[in-house]
């Protein structure tokens, strides 16, 4: 019995395999994606050049996919891939497989996922990982990095502590009684 598989050349080196054919791609710049499937676990640390993937199912009503995608758009999260697959449970229901730029540790990505969780019938997080091509510092496919929410989070933290800001900066008199109300 003979067995073969398509794999990166590095896999052959690691496992001592002899290549049967090389350069078999019918499109020169095509890239093959390999997926590591494991039990749920903590994602790798963010690198600043990450991707996150998940599957969602939206309610079967007009504009529901648009409403779900607005959770990404409102937060400036860049979607790099979307595919649909019929659920085979009910006519007209689909699961949407999405890949976005960013890591679950990025505030904008986490908030978008939380918004999708509140709206969608189903959200299944598949993982966050370093973007292909950034391993070893080599640039990969383009995409917009999610916005940095650290300043707005500090502002909320300060509001919760009773300190107000003026013009986006911490007010030195924020603790005084006259500044406790707006």
PDB file of C-alpha atoms in Angstrom:
ATOM      1  CA  UNK A   1       0.000   0.000   0.000  1.00  0.00           C
ATOM      2  CA  UNK A   2       1.350   3.423  -0.980  1.00  0.00           C
ATOM      3  CA  UNK A   3       0.599   6.673   0.820  1.00  0.00           C
ATOM      4  CA  UNK A   4       1.413  10.246  -0.032  1.00  0.00           C
ATOM      5  CA  UNK A   5       0.455  13.721   1.087  1.00  0.00           C
ATOM      6  CA  UNK A   6       0.957  17.344   0.158  1.00  0.00           C
ATOM      7  CA  UNK A   7       3.146  19.068   2.713  1.00  0.00           C
ATOM      8  CA  UNK A   8       5.753  21.789   3.007  1.00  0.00           C
ATOM      9  CA  UNK A   9       9.313  20.721   2.190  1.00  0.00           C
ATOM     10  CA  UNK A  10      10.223  21.308   5.849  1.00  0.00           C
ATOM     11  CA  UNK A  11       7.835  18.496   6.901  1.00  0.00           C
ATOM     12  CA  UNK A  12       9.735  16.100   4.663  1.00  0.00           C
ATOM     13  CA  UNK A  13      13.035  17.123   6.230  1.00  0.00           C
ATOM     14  CA  UNK A  14      11.696  16.705   9.766  1.00  0.00           C
ATOM     15  CA  UNK A  15      10.205  13.268   9.106  1.00  0.00           C
ATOM     16  CA  UNK A  16      12.859  11.948   6.714  1.00  0.00           C
ATOM     17  CA  UNK A  17      10.517  11.678   3.725  1.00  0.00           C
ATOM     18  CA  UNK A  18      11.498  11.573   0.081  1.00  0.00           C
ATOM     19  CA  UNK A  19       9.618  14.030  -2.157  1.00  0.00           C
ATOM     20  CA  UNK A  20       7.720  12.402  -5.034  1.00  0.00           C
ATOM     21  CA  UNK A  21       7.089  15.724  -6.792  1.00  0.00           C
ATOM     22  CA  UNK A  22       7.969  19.369  -6.243  1.00  0.00           C
ATOM     23  CA  UNK A  23       6.463  22.657  -7.468  1.00  0.00           C
ATOM     24  CA  UNK A  24       3.080  21.050  -8.137  1.00  0.00           C
ATOM     25  CA  UNK A  25       1.056  24.252  -7.685  1.00  0.00           C
ATOM     26  CA  UNK A  26      -1.045  25.183 -10.694  1.00  0.00           C
ATOM     27  CA  UNK A  27      -1.009  28.852  -9.617  1.00  0.00           C
ATOM     28  CA  UNK A  28       2.461  30.209  -8.924  1.00  0.00           C
ATOM     29  CA  UNK A  29       1.599  32.574  -6.037  1.00  0.00           C
ATOM     30  CA  UNK A  30      -0.977  30.272  -4.416  1.00  0.00           C
ATOM     31  CA  UNK A  31      -0.499  29.450  -0.759  1.00  0.00           C
ATOM     32  CA  UNK A  32      -1.646  26.290   0.966  1.00  0.00           C
ATOM     33  CA  UNK A  33      -2.928  26.686   4.493  1.00  0.00           C
ATOM     34  CA  UNK A  34      -2.279  23.987   7.070  1.00  0.00           C
ATOM     35  CA  UNK A  35      -4.335  23.897  10.237  1.00  0.00           C
ATOM     36  CA  UNK A  36      -3.257  22.468  13.568  1.00  0.00           C
ATOM     37  CA  UNK A  37      -6.267  20.990  15.338  1.00  0.00           C
ATOM     38  CA  UNK A  38      -6.018  20.596  19.105  1.00  0.00           C
ATOM     39  CA  UNK A  39      -8.239  20.589  22.135  1.00  0.00           C
ATOM     40  CA  UNK A  40      -9.121  24.124  23.301  1.00  0.00           C
ATOM     41  CA  UNK A  41      -6.159  25.827  24.911  1.00  0.00           C
ATOM     42  CA  UNK A  42      -4.733  29.243  25.637  1.00  0.00           C
ATOM     43  CA  UNK A  43      -3.748  30.943  22.361  1.00  0.00           C
ATOM     44  CA  UNK A  44      -0.125  31.898  21.768  1.00  0.00           C
ATOM     45  CA  UNK A  45       0.898  35.361  22.911  1.00  0.00           C
ATOM     46  CA  UNK A  46       0.031  38.208  20.536  1.00  0.00           C
ATOM     47  CA  UNK A  47       2.793  39.278  18.154  1.00  0.00           C
ATOM     48  CA  UNK A  48       1.188  42.404  16.699  1.00  0.00           C
ATOM     49  CA  UNK A  49       0.806  40.513  13.395  1.00  0.00           C
ATOM     50  CA  UNK A  50      -1.922  37.994  14.195  1.00  0.00           C
ATOM     51  CA  UNK A  51      -5.058  36.378  12.799  1.00  0.00           C
ATOM     52  CA  UNK A  52      -8.160  35.116  14.588  1.00  0.00           C
ATOM     53  CA  UNK A  53     -10.690  32.690  13.164  1.00  0.00           C
ATOM     54  CA  UNK A  54     -14.223  31.791  14.209  1.00  0.00           C
ATOM     55  CA  UNK A  55     -17.499  30.394  12.900  1.00  0.00           C
ATOM     56  CA  UNK A  56     -20.775  32.189  13.402  1.00  0.00           C
ATOM     57  CA  UNK A  57     -24.419  31.567  12.649  1.00  0.00           C
ATOM     58  CA  UNK A  58     -26.741  34.544  12.358  1.00  0.00           C
ATOM     59  CA  UNK A  59     -30.527  34.599  12.707  1.00  0.00           C
ATOM     60  CA  UNK A  60     -32.303  33.772   9.430  1.00  0.00           C
ATOM     61  CA  UNK A  61     -33.747  37.224   8.758  1.00  0.00           C
ATOM     62  CA  UNK A  62     -32.963  40.123   6.407  1.00  0.00           C
ATOM     63  CA  UNK A  63     -29.644  41.919   6.951  1.00  0.00           C
ATOM     64  CA  UNK A  64     -28.563  39.667   9.815  1.00  0.00           C
ATOM     65  CA  UNK A  65     -25.131  39.032   8.289  1.00  0.00           C
ATOM     66  CA  UNK A  66     -24.674  42.767   7.739  1.00  0.00           C
ATOM     67  CA  UNK A  67     -25.578  43.416  11.367  1.00  0.00           C
ATOM     68  CA  UNK A  68     -23.069  40.800  12.517  1.00  0.00           C
ATOM     69  CA  UNK A  69     -20.305  42.253  10.330  1.00  0.00           C
ATOM     70  CA  UNK A  70     -21.017  45.697  11.796  1.00  0.00           C
ATOM     71  CA  UNK A  71     -19.591  44.367  15.073  1.00  0.00           C
ATOM     72  CA  UNK A  72     -16.246  44.187  13.266  1.00  0.00           C
ATOM     73  CA  UNK A  73     -16.667  47.397  11.277  1.00  0.00           C
ATOM     74  CA  UNK A  74     -17.632  49.590  14.244  1.00  0.00           C
ATOM     75  CA  UNK A  75     -14.412  48.607  15.980  1.00  0.00           C
ATOM     76  CA  UNK A  76     -12.098  48.910  12.976  1.00  0.00           C
ATOM     77  CA  UNK A  77     -11.404  45.153  12.832  1.00  0.00           C
ATOM     78  CA  UNK A  78     -10.269  44.054   9.372  1.00  0.00           C
ATOM     79  CA  UNK A  79     -11.822  40.883   7.961  1.00  0.00           C
ATOM     80  CA  UNK A  80      -9.427  38.956   5.726  1.00  0.00           C
ATOM     81  CA  UNK A  81     -11.639  35.997   4.827  1.00  0.00           C
ATOM     82  CA  UNK A  82     -15.276  34.879   4.874  1.00  0.00           C
ATOM     83  CA  UNK A  83     -16.828  31.662   3.598  1.00  0.00           C
ATOM     84  CA  UNK A  84     -20.326  30.256   3.995  1.00  0.00           C
ATOM     85  CA  UNK A  85     -21.416  26.677   4.435  1.00  0.00           C
ATOM     86  CA  UNK A  86     -25.009  25.395   4.670  1.00  0.00           C
ATOM     87  CA  UNK A  87     -25.802  24.030   8.130  1.00  0.00           C
ATOM     88  CA  UNK A  88     -27.841  21.129   6.720  1.00  0.00           C
ATOM     89  CA  UNK A  89     -30.142  21.600   9.699  1.00  0.00           C
ATOM     90  CA  UNK A  90     -32.738  23.936   8.181  1.00  0.00           C
ATOM     91  CA  UNK A  91     -33.165  25.366   4.688  1.00  0.00           C
ATOM     92  CA  UNK A  92     -31.627  28.811   4.393  1.00  0.00           C
ATOM     93  CA  UNK A  93     -29.333  28.571   7.428  1.00  0.00           C
ATOM     94  CA  UNK A  94     -25.600  28.977   7.020  1.00  0.00           C
ATOM     95  CA  UNK A  95     -22.476  28.950   9.122  1.00  0.00           C
ATOM     96  CA  UNK A  96     -20.004  31.690   8.211  1.00  0.00           C
ATOM     97  CA  UNK A  97     -16.313  30.999   8.665  1.00  0.00           C
ATOM     98  CA  UNK A  98     -14.396  34.235   9.245  1.00  0.00           C
ATOM     99  CA  UNK A  99     -10.762  35.178   9.633  1.00  0.00           C
ATOM    100  CA  UNK A 100      -9.910  38.607  10.977  1.00  0.00           C
ATOM    101  CA  UNK A 101      -6.710  40.570  11.480  1.00  0.00           C
ATOM    102  CA  UNK A 102      -5.734  40.723  15.139  1.00  0.00           C
ATOM    103  CA  UNK A 103      -5.552  38.584  18.269  1.00  0.00           C
ATOM    104  CA  UNK A 104      -8.202  37.804  20.869  1.00  0.00           C
ATOM    105  CA  UNK A 105      -6.019  39.775  23.315  1.00  0.00           C
ATOM    106  CA  UNK A 106      -6.499  42.938  21.190  1.00  0.00           C
ATOM    107  CA  UNK A 107      -9.283  44.957  22.824  1.00  0.00           C
ATOM    108  CA  UNK A 108     -11.026  45.711  19.515  1.00  0.00           C
ATOM    109  CA  UNK A 109     -11.057  42.018  18.538  1.00  0.00           C
ATOM    110  CA  UNK A 110     -12.272  40.913  21.980  1.00  0.00           C
ATOM    111  CA  UNK A 111     -15.068  43.508  21.961  1.00  0.00           C
ATOM    112  CA  UNK A 112     -16.119  42.500  18.430  1.00  0.00           C
ATOM    113  CA  UNK A 113     -16.266  38.843  19.467  1.00  0.00           C
ATOM    114  CA  UNK A 114     -18.284  39.781  22.567  1.00  0.00           C
ATOM    115  CA  UNK A 115     -20.724  41.728  20.360  1.00  0.00           C
ATOM    116  CA  UNK A 116     -21.059  38.750  18.013  1.00  0.00           C
ATOM    117  CA  UNK A 117     -21.681  36.473  20.993  1.00  0.00           C
ATOM    118  CA  UNK A 118     -24.556  38.715  22.096  1.00  0.00           C
ATOM    119  CA  UNK A 119     -26.121  38.884  18.602  1.00  0.00           C
ATOM    120  CA  UNK A 120     -25.455  35.586  16.825  1.00  0.00           C
ATOM    121  CA  UNK A 121     -27.153  32.245  17.340  1.00  0.00           C
ATOM    122  CA  UNK A 122     -23.732  30.603  17.514  1.00  0.00           C
ATOM    123  CA  UNK A 123     -20.117  31.757  17.698  1.00  0.00           C
ATOM    124  CA  UNK A 124     -17.322  29.206  17.794  1.00  0.00           C
ATOM    125  CA  UNK A 125     -13.857  30.603  18.408  1.00  0.00           C
ATOM    126  CA  UNK A 126     -11.261  28.586  16.482  1.00  0.00           C
ATOM    127  CA  UNK A 127      -8.142  30.395  17.613  1.00  0.00           C
ATOM    128  CA  UNK A 128      -5.659  33.245  17.323  1.00  0.00           C
ATOM    129  CA  UNK A 129      -2.164  32.749  15.919  1.00  0.00           C
ATOM    130  CA  UNK A 130       0.787  34.629  14.393  1.00  0.00           C
ATOM    131  CA  UNK A 131      -0.052  35.710  10.849  1.00  0.00           C
ATOM    132  CA  UNK A 132       1.490  33.504   8.180  1.00  0.00           C
ATOM    133  CA  UNK A 133       4.596  35.107   6.816  1.00  0.00           C
ATOM    134  CA  UNK A 134       5.533  36.961  10.014  1.00  0.00           C
ATOM    135  CA  UNK A 135       7.320  33.971  11.481  1.00  0.00           C
ATOM    136  CA  UNK A 136      10.978  34.865  11.402  1.00  0.00           C
ATOM    137  CA  UNK A 137      10.196  38.527  10.722  1.00  0.00           C
ATOM    138  CA  UNK A 138       9.259  38.122   7.055  1.00  0.00           C
ATOM    139  CA  UNK A 139       6.270  40.228   6.060  1.00  0.00           C
ATOM    140  CA  UNK A 140       3.134  38.396   4.956  1.00  0.00           C
ATOM    141  CA  UNK A 141      -0.298  39.241   3.566  1.00  0.00           C
ATOM    142  CA  UNK A 142      -1.627  42.710   4.243  1.00  0.00           C
ATOM    143  CA  UNK A 143      -4.280  43.688   6.737  1.00  0.00           C
ATOM    144  CA  UNK A 144      -5.036  46.549   9.079  1.00  0.00           C
ATOM    145  CA  UNK A 145      -3.985  46.021  12.680  1.00  0.00           C
ATOM    146  CA  UNK A 146      -6.903  46.585  15.109  1.00  0.00           C
ATOM    147  CA  UNK A 147      -7.001  50.011  16.766  1.00  0.00           C
ATOM    148  CA  UNK A 148      -5.395  50.532  20.167  1.00  0.00           C
ATOM    149  CA  UNK A 149      -8.129  51.054  22.767  1.00  0.00           C
ATOM    150  CA  UNK A 150      -5.803  51.662  25.727  1.00  0.00           C
ATOM    151  CA  UNK A 151      -6.567  55.406  26.009  1.00  0.00           C
ATOM    152  CA  UNK A 152     -10.342  54.925  25.919  1.00  0.00           C
ATOM    153  CA  UNK A 153     -10.058  52.100  28.466  1.00  0.00           C
ATOM    154  CA  UNK A 154      -8.061  54.376  30.800  1.00  0.00           C
ATOM    155  CA  UNK A 155     -10.744  57.043  30.351  1.00  0.00           C
ATOM    156  CA  UNK A 156     -13.477  54.561  31.371  1.00  0.00           C
ATOM    157  CA  UNK A 157     -11.382  53.384  34.329  1.00  0.00           C
ATOM    158  CA  UNK A 158     -10.975  56.993  35.451  1.00  0.00           C
ATOM    159  CA  UNK A 159     -14.712  57.643  35.102  1.00  0.00           C
ATOM    160  CA  UNK A 160     -15.437  54.590  37.245  1.00  0.00           C
ATOM    161  CA  UNK A 161     -13.102  56.015  39.886  1.00  0.00           C
ATOM    162  CA  UNK A 162     -14.875  59.371  39.845  1.00  0.00           C
ATOM    163  CA  UNK A 163     -12.183  61.249  37.925  1.00  0.00           C
ATOM    164  CA  UNK A 164     -13.163  63.296  34.908  1.00  0.00           C
ATOM    165  CA  UNK A 165     -11.012  64.274  31.965  1.00  0.00           C
ATOM    166  CA  UNK A 166     -11.114  67.426  29.919  1.00  0.00           C
ATOM    167  CA  UNK A 167      -9.942  67.458  26.313  1.00  0.00           C
ATOM    168  CA  UNK A 168      -8.831  63.859  26.522  1.00  0.00           C
ATOM    169  CA  UNK A 169      -6.378  64.511  29.396  1.00  0.00           C
ATOM    170  CA  UNK A 170      -6.699  63.737  33.063  1.00  0.00           C
ATOM    171  CA  UNK A 171      -8.049  66.788  34.904  1.00  0.00           C
ATOM    172  CA  UNK A 172      -5.738  67.582  37.864  1.00  0.00           C
ATOM    173  CA  UNK A 173      -8.787  68.762  39.813  1.00  0.00           C
ATOM    174  CA  UNK A 174     -10.794  65.648  38.936  1.00  0.00           C
ATOM    175  CA  UNK A 175     -11.051  64.589  42.565  1.00  0.00           C
ATOM    176  CA  UNK A 176     -12.606  67.858  43.751  1.00  0.00           C
ATOM    177  CA  UNK A 177     -16.308  67.993  44.539  1.00  0.00           C
ATOM    178  CA  UNK A 178     -17.028  70.522  41.784  1.00  0.00           C
ATOM    179  CA  UNK A 179     -15.786  68.110  39.110  1.00  0.00           C
ATOM    180  CA  UNK A 180     -17.753  65.051  40.214  1.00  0.00           C
ATOM    181  CA  UNK A 181     -20.785  65.888  38.075  1.00  0.00           C
ATOM    182  CA  UNK A 182     -21.033  66.696  34.411  1.00  0.00           C
TER     183      UNK A 182
END
